[in-house]
Amino acid sequence: MCRPLLFVVLAAWSAAACGRATGEAAARSGAVTWESCGHLPVRDGRCGRVTVLENRDQPDGRRISLWLVVLPAREPAPLPDPVFYLAGGPGQAATVILGDPSVVNGKLRDRRDLVFLDQRGTGGSNGLECDFYGPPANAQSYFDKFVPVDKVRACRAILSAKADLAQYTTDASVADLDEVRAALGYDRINLLGGSYGTRLAMEYVRKHDANVRAVVLQSPIPPSEPVPERFGQLAQQALDSVLDECGASPDCARAFPKIRDEAREVFARLRRGPVTATVVHPAVGRPTDVRVSHENIAEVIRYMTYVAGSASAVPQVLHQAFEGNYSPIAQDLLRRRADGTFDALYLSITCAEDVPFVRASAAEDDDGTYLTGYRVREQRAACAEWPRGAAPSWRGQPVRSDRPVLIMTGEQDPVTPASYGDLIAQTLPNSLQLQIPHSGHSPGGLTGLHCLSQAIVDFIESGQTGAVQTGCVSAIVRPGFVVPRG
């Protein structure tokens, strides 16, 4: 998990669901209020809202509306168990996934409805955002800390007018999800979760096992691992693996024969002080010099290793930095922060469920890595200023279930390594894990990914791990590293 920790969308994932709310379902929970889909890129979907209590311990308290999109299965008599998409972050809205045509037009939509529910605190469900970076005319402001404490305080003051920030937790979202399931009239559902969405999926399984048919977990995080503990060590492990692969690739090794030494020198230089880089904000359009810190550069390298495609460019940008050109890395960070906002749900969830459980020495334990322990220190400081929800009862307790679960992990994932999948599978006897070679948090940019797409379809269609063909995973390869032409 990170911010932005984007939901992993594979080529065969599809979007669909049409509501079939029954009188009984409406009596058990809030009914769906259907309305126009507005700007969303769906032509045959239904869009609606379900109103829920923000704090379920206060029956007369504030209510919030949850935004959902339901697209119908293509066949006239769909199967009764839909697929719910659970997005990552925490902070990504599930309806954002509808922008991917391969999702909307994928095979999963043939026989099942698929449902996209914006989690509370995201998108159209009382979305919570902090203005952390910007304005565009001030390019330097985009190179502030990951979570600037002064802006955390300001954001808390603004958002507290429309939300009890302590109520935006995984447990609350699990309850929301079950209310929406009932309102739509579904008895059992399938869950597709990516990154943080795997936590939401498995906590739903823990509390509502009877309502679950099958689960897909992409890049999962177990309840024993609090964020951001070991972020530095995991990031270093992923970077080392990428550089090892570069060294084993003739083209990459030829282009960057001393890349390990160069990488060490880049981060040693940055530890001595900031460097200058030239960036162009897309809204301004003119070059501007900025001062870039060790924290800034390390953050970008970590994010580049999240996606296999961008990891292929890591040796080149580190080599450029070694030669004194930090502008490509700085431009990447500006691109990631260009809208100026930060998902406040990330703070509400991690400040209640993760940061208090990070071991006391976590920052120091990471200081020997290229990332250092800055994420631990900054998130602790931010959480000291943020309303904290109730500590979760599930922290450190594995989910035990005999539901079929398909687990997908990346061998070079810098935040949820393949070992996390092994750990989760220990208490899920009906599970199957696919380890994706060369993959980070997302396999995007690799070739042969149709194997994963088909695995998801076969698994959801059958509801059985035995239906998944695993042999083709070995055919997934990196098409090559980015190297200078000629």
CSV table of C-alpha atoms in Angstrom, one decimal:
chain,number,residue,atom,x,y,z
A,1,MET,CA,0.0,0.0,0.0
A,2,CYS,CA,1.1,3.5,-0.7
A,3,ARG,CA,-0.2,6.7,-2.1
A,4,PRO,CA,-1.0,6.5,-4.9
A,5,LEU,CA,-1.4,2.9,-4.6
A,6,LEU,CA,-3.4,2.2,-7.8
A,7,PHE,CA,-5.7,-0.7,-8.2
A,8,VAL,CA,-4.1,-3.3,-10.5
A,9,VAL,CA,-6.3,-3.9,-13.5
A,10,LEU,CA,-5.5,-6.8,-15.8
A,11,ALA,CA,-6.6,-7.1,-19.4
A,12,ALA,CA,-9.6,-9.4,-18.9
A,13,TRP,CA,-11.2,-7.7,-16.0
A,14,SER,CA,-14.6,-6.3,-16.9
A,15,ALA,CA,-17.2,-4.0,-15.5
A,16,ALA,CA,-20.8,-4.9,-15.1
A,17,ALA,CA,-23.7,-5.1,-12.8
A,18,CYS,CA,-27.4,-4.2,-12.9
A,19,GLY,CA,-29.3,-3.7,-9.7
A,20,ARG,CA,-32.0,-6.1,-8.8
A,21,ALA,CA,-33.1,-4.8,-5.5
A,22,THR,CA,-35.9,-6.6,-3.9
A,23,GLY,CA,-38.4,-5.4,-1.3
A,24,GLU,CA,-36.8,-7.7,1.3
A,25,ALA,CA,-33.4,-6.3,0.5
A,26,ALA,CA,-34.6,-2.7,0.8
A,27,ALA,CA,-36.2,-3.5,4.1
A,28,ARG,CA,-32.8,-4.8,5.4
A,29,SER,CA,-30.8,-1.9,4.3
A,30,GLY,CA,-30.9,1.4,2.5
A,31,ALA,CA,-32.5,1.2,-0.9
A,32,VAL,CA,-30.7,2.2,-4.1
A,33,THR,CA,-31.6,5.6,-5.5
A,34,TRP,CA,-30.9,5.4,-9.2
A,35,GLU,CA,-29.8,8.5,-11.1
A,36,SER,CA,-27.9,9.6,-14.3
A,37,CYS,CA,-24.4,8.3,-14.7
A,38,GLY,CA,-23.3,11.8,-15.8
A,39,HIS,CA,-19.8,11.9,-17.1
A,40,LEU,CA,-18.9,8.3,-16.5
A,41,PRO,CA,-17.9,6.4,-19.6
A,42,VAL,CA,-20.7,3.8,-19.4
A,43,ARG,CA,-23.4,3.5,-21.9
A,44,ASP,CA,-25.5,0.6,-20.6
A,45,GLY,CA,-24.9,0.9,-16.9
A,46,ARG,CA,-27.0,2.0,-14.0
A,47,CYS,CA,-25.6,4.5,-11.5
A,48,GLY,CA,-27.0,5.0,-8.1
A,49,ARG,CA,-26.5,5.8,-4.4
A,50,VAL,CA,-27.1,4.0,-1.1
A,51,THR,CA,-27.3,6.1,2.0
A,52,VAL,CA,-25.6,4.7,5.1
A,53,LEU,CA,-24.8,6.0,8.6
A,54,GLU,CA,-21.4,7.5,8.9
A,55,ASN,CA,-21.2,6.3,12.4
A,56,ARG,CA,-23.2,3.1,13.0
A,57,ASP,CA,-23.1,3.7,16.8
A,58,GLN,CA,-25.1,6.9,16.3
A,59,PRO,CA,-28.5,6.0,14.7
A,60,ASP,CA,-29.5,9.7,14.6
A,61,GLY,CA,-26.1,10.9,13.3
A,62,ARG,CA,-24.9,12.0,9.9
A,63,ARG,CA,-25.7,9.9,6.9
A,64,ILE,CA,-23.5,9.7,3.8
A,65,SER,CA,-24.3,8.5,0.3
A,66,LEU,CA,-22.3,5.8,-1.4
A,67,TRP,CA,-21.9,6.1,-5.2
A,68,LEU,CA,-22.0,2.9,-7.3
A,69,VAL,CA,-22.1,1.8,-10.9
A,70,VAL,CA,-23.8,-1.4,-12.0
A,71,LEU,CA,-23.3,-2.8,-15.5
A,72,PRO,CA,-25.4,-5.7,-16.7
A,73,ALA,CA,-24.0,-9.1,-17.8
A,74,ARG,CA,-24.3,-9.5,-21.6
A,75,GLU,CA,-26.3,-12.7,-21.4
A,76,PRO,CA,-30.1,-12.3,-20.9
A,77,ALA,CA,-30.1,-14.7,-17.9
A,78,PRO,CA,-27.0,-13.8,-15.9
A,79,LEU,CA,-25.7,-15.9,-13.1
A,80,PRO,CA,-26.8,-14.7,-9.6
A,81,ASP,CA,-23.4,-13.9,-8.1
A,82,PRO,CA,-21.9,-10.6,-9.4
A,83,VAL,CA,-18.3,-9.5,-9.2
A,84,PHE,CA,-17.5,-6.5,-6.9
A,85,TYR,CA,-14.3,-4.5,-7.7
A,86,LEU,CA,-12.4,-3.3,-4.6
A,87,ALA,CA,-9.9,-0.5,-5.4
A,88,GLY,CA,-6.5,0.2,-3.9
A,89,GLY,CA,-4.8,3.1,-2.2
A,90,PRO,CA,-6.5,3.4,0.2
A,91,GLY,CA,-8.0,6.3,-1.6
A,92,GLN,CA,-8.8,5.2,-5.2
A,93,ALA,CA,-12.4,5.2,-6.3
A,94,ALA,CA,-13.6,2.0,-7.8
A,95,THR,CA,-15.5,3.8,-10.5
A,96,VAL,CA,-12.2,5.1,-11.9
A,97,ILE,CA,-11.6,1.5,-13.2
A,98,LEU,CA,-14.5,2.1,-15.6
A,99,GLY,CA,-12.1,4.2,-17.7
A,100,ASP,CA,-10.4,1.0,-18.8
A,101,PRO,CA,-12.1,-0.4,-22.0
A,102,SER,CA,-10.6,-3.9,-21.3
A,103,VAL,CA,-12.5,-3.9,-18.0
A,104,VAL,CA,-15.8,-2.7,-19.5
A,105,ASN,CA,-15.6,-5.1,-22.5
A,106,GLY,CA,-13.9,-8.0,-20.8
A,107,LYS,CA,-15.0,-11.6,-20.6
A,108,LEU,CA,-16.1,-11.5,-17.0
A,109,ARG,CA,-19.1,-9.5,-18.1
A,110,ASP,CA,-20.5,-12.2,-20.3
A,111,ARG,CA,-22.4,-14.1,-17.6
A,112,ARG,CA,-22.1,-11.9,-14.5
A,113,ASP,CA,-23.0,-8.5,-13.4
A,114,LEU,CA,-20.0,-6.5,-12.1
A,115,VAL,CA,-20.3,-3.8,-9.4
A,116,PHE,CA,-18.2,-0.7,-8.8
A,117,LEU,CA,-18.7,0.8,-5.4
A,118,ASP,CA,-16.7,3.9,-4.4
A,119,GLN,CA,-15.5,3.2,-0.9
A,120,ARG,CA,-16.5,5.8,1.7
A,121,GLY,CA,-14.1,8.7,1.5
A,122,THR,CA,-13.4,8.2,-2.2
A,123,GLY,CA,-14.9,9.5,-5.5
A,124,GLY,CA,-18.6,10.1,-5.2
A,125,SER,CA,-18.9,8.6,-1.7
A,126,ASN,CA,-18.1,11.7,0.3
A,127,GLY,CA,-14.7,11.9,-1.3
A,128,LEU,CA,-11.9,13.2,1.0
A,129,GLU,CA,-9.0,15.1,-0.5
A,130,CYS,CA,-6.2,17.2,0.9
A,131,ASP,CA,-4.5,20.0,-1.1
A,132,PHE,CA,-0.9,19.2,-0.4
A,133,TYR,CA,1.0,20.4,-3.5
A,134,GLY,CA,0.8,23.4,-5.8
A,135,PRO,CA,-0.3,25.8,-7.1
A,136,PRO,CA,1.1,25.1,-10.6
A,137,ALA,CA,2.9,28.4,-10.7
A,138,ASN,CA,4.9,27.4,-7.7
A,139,ALA,CA,6.8,24.4,-9.1
A,140,GLN,CA,8.9,24.0,-5.9
A,141,SER,CA,5.8,23.3,-3.9
A,142,TYR,CA,5.4,19.9,-5.6
A,143,PHE,CA,8.7,18.8,-4.0
A,144,ASP,CA,7.5,19.2,-0.4
A,145,LYS,CA,7.4,16.3,2.0
A,146,PHE,CA,5.2,13.2,1.2
A,147,VAL,CA,2.8,14.4,4.0
A,148,PRO,CA,3.6,18.0,5.1
A,149,VAL,CA,2.4,18.3,8.7
A,150,ASP,CA,1.2,21.9,8.3
A,151,LYS,CA,-1.0,20.9,5.4
A,152,VAL,CA,-2.3,17.8,7.2
A,153,ARG,CA,-3.5,20.2,10.0
A,154,ALA,CA,-5.2,22.5,7.4
A,155,CYS,CA,-6.8,19.6,5.6
A,156,ARG,CA,-8.2,18.1,8.9
A,157,ALA,CA,-9.8,21.5,9.7
A,158,ILE,CA,-11.5,21.7,6.3
A,159,LEU,CA,-12.7,18.1,6.0
A,160,SER,CA,-13.9,17.9,9.6
A,161,ALA,CA,-16.8,20.1,8.5
A,162,LYS,CA,-18.2,17.3,6.3
A,163,ALA,CA,-16.9,14.1,7.8
A,164,ASP,CA,-16.0,12.5,11.1
A,165,LEU,CA,-12.6,11.4,9.9
A,166,ALA,CA,-12.3,8.7,12.6
A,167,GLN,CA,-15.2,6.8,10.9
A,168,TYR,CA,-13.4,6.2,7.6
A,169,THR,CA,-12.0,2.8,8.3
A,170,THR,CA,-11.9,-0.7,6.8
A,171,ASP,CA,-14.4,-2.0,9.3
A,172,ALA,CA,-16.9,0.8,8.3
A,173,SER,CA,-16.3,0.1,4.6
A,174,VAL,CA,-16.9,-3.7,5.2
A,175,ALA,CA,-20.3,-2.8,6.7
A,176,ASP,CA,-21.0,-0.4,3.8
A,177,LEU,CA,-20.2,-3.2,1.3
A,178,ASP,CA,-22.6,-5.6,2.9
A,179,GLU,CA,-25.4,-3.0,3.0
A,180,VAL,CA,-24.9,-2.3,-0.7
A,181,ARG,CA,-24.9,-6.1,-1.5
A,182,ALA,CA,-28.2,-6.5,0.3
A,183,ALA,CA,-29.7,-3.3,-1.3
A,184,LEU,CA,-28.9,-4.7,-4.8
A,185,GLY,CA,-30.5,-8.0,-3.9
A,186,TYR,CA,-27.5,-10.3,-4.2
A,187,ASP,CA,-27.1,-13.3,-1.9
A,188,ARG,CA,-23.5,-14.2,-2.7
A,189,ILE,CA,-20.8,-12.2,-4.4
A,190,ASN,CA,-17.3,-12.6,-5.9
A,191,LEU,CA,-14.6,-10.1,-4.8
A,192,LEU,CA,-11.8,-8.7,-6.9
A,193,GLY,CA,-9.4,-6.7,-4.7
A,194,GLY,CA,-6.1,-5.1,-5.6
A,195,SER,CA,-3.5,-3.8,-3.1
A,196,TYR,CA,-5.4,-2.2,-0.2
A,197,GLY,CA,-8.6,-3.6,-1.8
A,198,THR,CA,-7.3,-7.0,-0.7
A,199,ARG,CA,-7.5,-5.9,2.9
A,200,LEU,CA,-11.1,-4.8,2.4
A,201,ALA,CA,-11.9,-8.1,0.6
A,202,MET,CA,-10.5,-10.3,3.3
A,203,GLU,CA,-12.0,-8.4,6.2
A,204,TYR,CA,-15.3,-8.8,4.4
A,205,VAL,CA,-14.6,-12.6,4.2
A,206,ARG,CA,-13.8,-12.6,7.9
A,207,LYS,CA,-17.2,-11.0,8.8
A,208,HIS,CA,-19.4,-12.2,6.0
A,209,ASP,CA,-18.0,-15.5,4.9
A,210,ALA,CA,-21.4,-17.0,4.0
A,211,ASN,CA,-22.0,-14.1,1.5
A,212,VAL,CA,-18.8,-14.8,-0.5
A,213,ARG,CA,-18.5,-17.2,-3.4
A,214,ALA,CA,-14.9,-16.6,-4.6
A,215,VAL,CA,-12.1,-14.0,-4.1
A,216,VAL,CA,-9.2,-12.7,-6.2
A,217,LEU,CA,-6.4,-11.0,-4.4
A,218,GLN,CA,-3.9,-9.0,-6.4
A,219,SER,CA,-0.8,-7.8,-4.6
A,220,PRO,CA,-2.3,-8.6,-1.1
A,221,ILE,CA,-1.3,-7.3,2.3
A,222,PRO,CA,-1.8,-9.6,5.3
A,223,PRO,CA,-3.3,-8.3,8.6
A,224,SER,CA,0.1,-8.9,10.3
A,225,GLU,CA,1.9,-6.2,8.3
A,226,PRO,CA,1.3,-2.6,9.3
A,227,VAL,CA,2.1,0.2,6.8
A,228,PRO,CA,4.7,1.6,6.4
A,229,GLU,CA,6.8,-0.9,8.4
A,230,ARG,CA,9.7,-2.3,6.3
A,231,PHE,CA,8.9,0.0,3.4
A,232,GLY,CA,12.6,0.8,3.1
A,233,GLN,CA,13.7,-2.8,3.2
A,234,LEU,CA,11.1,-4.0,0.8
A,235,ALA,CA,11.9,-1.1,-1.6
A,236,GLN,CA,15.6,-2.0,-1.5
A,237,GLN,CA,14.9,-5.6,-2.1
A,238,ALA,CA,12.8,-4.7,-5.2
A,239,LEU,CA,15.5,-2.3,-6.5
A,240,ASP,CA,18.2,-4.8,-6.0
A,241,SER,CA,16.2,-7.4,-8.0
A,242,VAL,CA,15.6,-5.0,-10.9
A,243,LEU,CA,19.3,-4.1,-11.0
A,244,ASP,CA,20.2,-7.8,-10.8
A,245,GLU,CA,18.0,-8.4,-13.8
A,246,CYS,CA,19.6,-5.5,-15.6
A,247,GLY,CA,23.0,-7.1,-15.0
A,248,ALA,CA,21.8,-10.4,-16.5
A,249,SER,CA,20.4,-8.7,-19.6
A,250,PRO,CA,23.1,-8.2,-22.3
A,251,ASP,CA,21.7,-4.9,-23.5
A,252,CYS,CA,21.2,-3.4,-20.1
A,253,ALA,CA,24.5,-4.6,-18.7
A,254,ARG,CA,26.3,-3.2,-21.8
A,255,ALA,CA,24.6,0.2,-21.4
A,256,PHE,CA,25.0,0.4,-17.6
A,257,PRO,CA,27.9,-1.8,-16.6
A,258,LYS,CA,28.4,0.0,-13.2
A,259,ILE,CA,24.8,0.7,-12.4
A,260,ARG,CA,25.0,-0.6,-8.8
A,261,ASP,CA,27.9,1.6,-8.0
A,262,GLU,CA,26.2,4.5,-9.7
A,263,ALA,CA,23.0,4.0,-7.8
A,264,ARG,CA,24.9,3.9,-4.4
A,265,GLU,CA,26.7,7.2,-5.4
A,266,VAL,CA,23.4,8.9,-6.4
A,267,PHE,CA,21.8,8.3,-3.0
A,268,ALA,CA,25.0,9.0,-1.1
A,269,ARG,CA,25.2,12.4,-2.9
A,270,LEU,CA,21.5,13.1,-2.1
A,271,ARG,CA,22.0,12.4,1.5
A,272,ARG,CA,24.6,15.3,1.6
A,273,GLY,CA,22.0,17.8,0.4
A,274,PRO,CA,19.4,18.7,-2.3
A,275,VAL,CA,20.2,18.9,-6.0
A,276,THR,CA,18.9,21.1,-8.8
A,277,ALA,CA,16.6,19.8,-11.6
A,278,THR,CA,14.5,21.4,-14.4
A,279,VAL,CA,10.8,20.5,-14.6
A,280,VAL,CA,7.8,21.7,-16.6
A,281,HIS,CA,4.4,21.7,-15.0
A,282,PRO,CA,1.8,20.7,-17.7
A,283,ALA,CA,-0.5,23.6,-16.7
A,284,VAL,CA,2.3,26.2,-17.0
A,285,GLY,CA,4.3,24.9,-19.9
A,286,ARG,CA,7.7,26.5,-19.2
A,287,PRO,CA,10.9,25.1,-17.7
A,288,THR,CA,11.5,25.9,-14.1
A,289,ASP,CA,14.5,25.0,-11.8
A,290,VAL,CA,13.6,23.3,-8.5
A,291,ARG,CA,15.6,21.9,-5.6
A,292,VAL,CA,15.0,18.2,-5.2
A,293,SER,CA,15.7,16.2,-2.0
A,294,HIS,CA,16.8,12.7,-1.3
A,295,GLU,CA,13.3,11.9,-0.2
A,296,ASN,CA,11.9,13.1,-3.5
A,297,ILE,CA,14.2,11.0,-5.6
A,298,ALA,CA,13.9,7.9,-3.5
A,299,GLU,CA,10.1,8.2,-3.6
A,300,VAL,CA,10.1,8.3,-7.4
A,301,ILE,CA,12.5,5.3,-7.7
A,302,ARG,CA,10.2,3.3,-5.4
A,303,TYR,CA,7.1,4.2,-7.4
A,304,MET,CA,8.8,3.3,-10.6
A,305,THR,CA,9.4,-0.2,-9.3
A,306,TYR,CA,5.7,-0.5,-8.6
A,307,VAL,CA,4.9,-1.1,-12.2
A,308,ALA,CA,7.0,-3.5,-14.3
A,309,GLY,CA,7.0,-1.2,-17.3
A,310,SER,CA,8.4,1.8,-15.5
A,311,ALA,CA,10.8,-0.4,-13.6
A,312,SER,CA,12.4,-1.1,-16.9
A,313,ALA,CA,13.5,2.5,-17.0
A,314,VAL,CA,15.0,2.6,-13.5
A,315,PRO,CA,18.6,1.8,-14.6
A,316,GLN,CA,18.6,4.6,-17.2
A,317,VAL,CA,17.2,7.3,-14.9
A,318,LEU,CA,19.7,6.3,-12.1
A,319,HIS,CA,22.5,6.5,-14.7
A,320,GLN,CA,21.3,9.9,-15.8
A,321,ALA,CA,21.2,11.1,-12.1
A,322,PHE,CA,24.7,9.8,-11.6
A,323,GLU,CA,25.8,12.0,-14.5
A,324,GLY,CA,24.2,15.0,-12.9
A,325,ASN,CA,20.8,15.0,-14.7
A,326,TYR,CA,18.1,14.7,-12.1
A,327,SER,CA,15.4,16.3,-14.3
A,328,PRO,CA,13.8,13.0,-15.6
A,329,ILE,CA,13.2,11.7,-12.1
A,330,ALA,CA,12.0,15.1,-10.8
A,331,GLN,CA,9.6,15.4,-13.8
A,332,ASP,CA,8.2,12.0,-12.9
A,333,LEU,CA,7.4,13.2,-9.3
A,334,LEU,CA,5.8,16.4,-10.6
A,335,ARG,CA,3.6,14.3,-12.9
A,336,ARG,CA,2.5,12.1,-10.0
A,337,ARG,CA,1.7,15.1,-7.9
A,338,ALA,CA,0.4,17.4,-10.6
A,339,ASP,CA,-3.2,17.6,-9.5
A,340,GLY,CA,-2.0,18.8,-6.1
A,341,THR,CA,-4.1,16.5,-4.0
A,342,PHE,CA,-3.6,13.7,-1.5
A,343,ASP,CA,-6.2,11.1,-0.6
A,344,ALA,CA,-7.2,11.8,3.0
A,345,LEU,CA,-8.7,8.3,3.3
A,346,TYR,CA,-5.1,7.1,3.3
A,347,LEU,CA,-4.5,9.0,6.6
A,348,SER,CA,-7.8,7.9,8.2
A,349,ILE,CA,-7.1,4.2,7.5
A,350,THR,CA,-3.4,4.0,8.1
A,351,CYS,CA,-3.5,6.2,11.2
A,352,ALA,CA,-6.1,3.9,12.8
A,353,GLU,CA,-5.1,0.5,11.4
A,354,ASP,CA,-1.3,0.6,10.7
A,355,VAL,CA,0.9,3.4,12.1
A,356,PRO,CA,0.1,2.7,15.8
A,357,PHE,CA,1.3,-0.9,15.2
A,358,VAL,CA,4.5,-0.2,13.5
A,359,ARG,CA,7.4,-1.3,15.7
A,360,ALA,CA,9.3,1.4,17.6
A,361,SER,CA,12.6,0.9,15.7
A,362,ALA,CA,11.0,0.8,12.2
A,363,ALA,CA,12.4,4.1,11.0
A,364,GLU,CA,16.0,3.3,12.1
A,365,ASP,CA,15.7,-0.2,10.7
A,366,ASP,CA,15.0,1.3,7.2
A,367,ASP,CA,17.7,4.0,7.4
A,368,GLY,CA,20.3,1.8,5.9
A,369,THR,CA,18.3,1.4,2.7
A,370,TYR,CA,18.1,3.8,-0.3
A,371,LEU,CA,14.6,4.9,0.8
A,372,THR,CA,15.7,5.4,4.5
A,373,GLY,CA,13.0,5.6,7.2
A,374,TYR,CA,11.5,8.9,6.2
A,375,ARG,CA,8.1,7.4,5.4
A,376,VAL,CA,7.7,6.0,9.0
A,377,ARG,CA,8.8,9.3,10.5
A,378,GLU,CA,6.5,11.4,8.3
A,379,GLN,CA,3.5,9.2,8.7
A,380,ARG,CA,3.9,9.1,12.5
A,381,ALA,CA,4.0,12.9,12.5
A,382,ALA,CA,1.0,13.2,10.3
A,383,CYS,CA,-1.0,10.7,12.3
A,384,ALA,CA,-0.3,12.8,15.5
A,385,GLU,CA,-2.4,15.5,13.8
A,386,TRP,CA,-5.2,13.3,12.4
A,387,PRO,CA,-8.4,11.9,14.1
A,388,ARG,CA,-7.9,8.3,14.9
A,389,GLY,CA,-10.6,5.7,14.5
A,390,ALA,CA,-10.9,2.6,16.7
A,391,ALA,CA,-8.1,0.1,16.7
A,392,PRO,CA,-9.1,-2.9,14.5
A,393,SER,CA,-9.7,-6.2,16.3
A,394,TRP,CA,-8.3,-8.0,13.3
A,395,ARG,CA,-4.7,-6.6,13.5
A,396,GLY,CA,-2.3,-9.5,13.4
A,397,GLN,CA,-5.1,-12.1,13.2
A,398,PRO,CA,-5.1,-14.2,9.9
A,399,VAL,CA,-8.3,-14.7,8.0
A,400,ARG,CA,-9.4,-18.3,8.0
A,401,SER,CA,-11.8,-19.5,5.4
A,402,ASP,CA,-12.4,-22.4,3.0
A,403,ARG,CA,-13.7,-20.0,0.3
A,404,PRO,CA,-11.7,-20.4,-3.0
A,405,VAL,CA,-9.1,-17.6,-3.3
A,406,LEU,CA,-6.8,-16.8,-6.2
A,407,ILE,CA,-3.7,-14.9,-5.0
A,408,MET,CA,-1.5,-13.0,-7.5
A,409,THR,CA,1.9,-11.6,-6.4
A,410,GLY,CA,4.8,-10.0,-8.1
A,411,GLU,CA,8.3,-11.3,-7.6
A,412,GLN,CA,9.7,-7.8,-7.6
A,413,ASP,CA,6.9,-6.1,-5.7
A,414,PRO,CA,8.4,-3.2,-3.5
A,415,VAL,CA,5.4,-3.1,-1.1
A,416,THR,CA,3.5,-6.4,-1.0
A,417,PRO,CA,6.1,-9.0,-1.8
A,418,ALA,CA,5.4,-12.6,-2.8
A,419,SER,CA,6.1,-13.7,0.7
A,420,TYR,CA,2.9,-11.9,1.8
A,421,GLY,CA,0.9,-14.2,-0.5
A,422,ASP,CA,2.6,-17.2,1.1
A,423,LEU,CA,1.6,-15.9,4.5
A,424,ILE,CA,-2.0,-15.3,3.6
A,425,ALA,CA,-2.4,-18.7,1.9
A,426,GLN,CA,-1.4,-20.5,5.2
A,427,THR,CA,-4.9,-20.1,6.6
A,428,LEU,CA,-6.8,-20.4,3.3
A,429,PRO,CA,-6.7,-24.1,2.4
A,430,ASN,CA,-8.7,-23.6,-0.8
A,431,SER,CA,-6.2,-21.0,-2.3
A,432,LEU,CA,-3.8,-20.9,-5.2
A,433,GLN,CA,-1.0,-18.4,-5.6
A,434,LEU,CA,0.4,-17.3,-8.9
A,435,GLN,CA,3.8,-15.6,-8.6
A,436,ILE,CA,4.4,-13.3,-11.6
A,437,PRO,CA,8.0,-13.1,-12.8
A,438,HIS,CA,9.5,-9.7,-13.3
A,439,SER,CA,6.5,-8.0,-11.9
A,440,GLY,CA,6.3,-5.3,-9.3
A,441,HIS,CA,3.0,-4.3,-7.6
A,442,SER,CA,1.5,-4.3,-11.1
A,443,PRO,CA,2.6,-6.5,-14.0
A,444,GLY,CA,1.8,-3.7,-16.6
A,445,GLY,CA,4.5,-3.5,-19.3
A,446,LEU,CA,5.3,-7.2,-19.3
A,447,THR,CA,4.4,-9.5,-22.2
A,448,GLY,CA,2.3,-12.7,-21.9
A,449,LEU,CA,-0.2,-11.2,-19.5
A,450,HIS,CA,-3.1,-12.9,-21.2
A,451,CYS,CA,-2.2,-15.8,-19.0
A,452,LEU,CA,-3.3,-13.8,-15.9
A,453,SER,CA,-6.4,-12.5,-17.5
A,454,GLN,CA,-7.5,-15.9,-18.5
A,455,ALA,CA,-6.7,-17.2,-15.0
A,456,ILE,CA,-9.1,-14.7,-13.5
A,457,VAL,CA,-11.8,-15.6,-15.9
A,458,ASP,CA,-11.4,-19.3,-15.4
A,459,PHE,CA,-11.3,-19.0,-11.7
A,460,ILE,CA,-14.4,-16.8,-11.4
A,461,GLU,CA,-16.3,-18.8,-14.0
A,462,SER,CA,-15.7,-22.1,-12.1
A,463,GLY,CA,-15.3,-20.9,-8.6
A,464,GLN,CA,-12.4,-23.5,-8.3
A,465,THR,CA,-8.7,-23.0,-8.0
A,466,GLY,CA,-8.2,-26.3,-9.9
A,467,ALA,CA,-9.6,-24.7,-13.1
A,468,VAL,CA,-6.6,-22.2,-13.3
A,469,GLN,CA,-3.9,-23.1,-15.7
A,470,THR,CA,-0.6,-22.1,-14.1
A,471,GLY,CA,2.0,-23.2,-16.6
A,472,CYS,CA,1.7,-20.1,-18.8
A,473,VAL,CA,3.0,-17.9,-16.0
A,474,SER,CA,6.6,-18.9,-17.0
A,475,ALA,CA,6.0,-17.3,-20.4
A,476,ILE,CA,5.5,-13.8,-18.9
A,477,VAL,CA,8.7,-11.8,-19.7
A,478,ARG,CA,10.1,-8.3,-19.7
A,479,PRO,CA,10.3,-7.1,-23.3
A,480,GLY,CA,13.6,-5.3,-22.4
A,481,PHE,CA,15.1,-2.5,-20.4
A,482,VAL,CA,15.2,1.1,-21.5
A,483,VAL,CA,18.6,1.8,-22.9
A,484,PRO,CA,20.1,4.7,-25.0
A,485,ARG,CA,19.6,4.3,-28.7
A,486,GLY,CA,22.6,3.1,-30.6
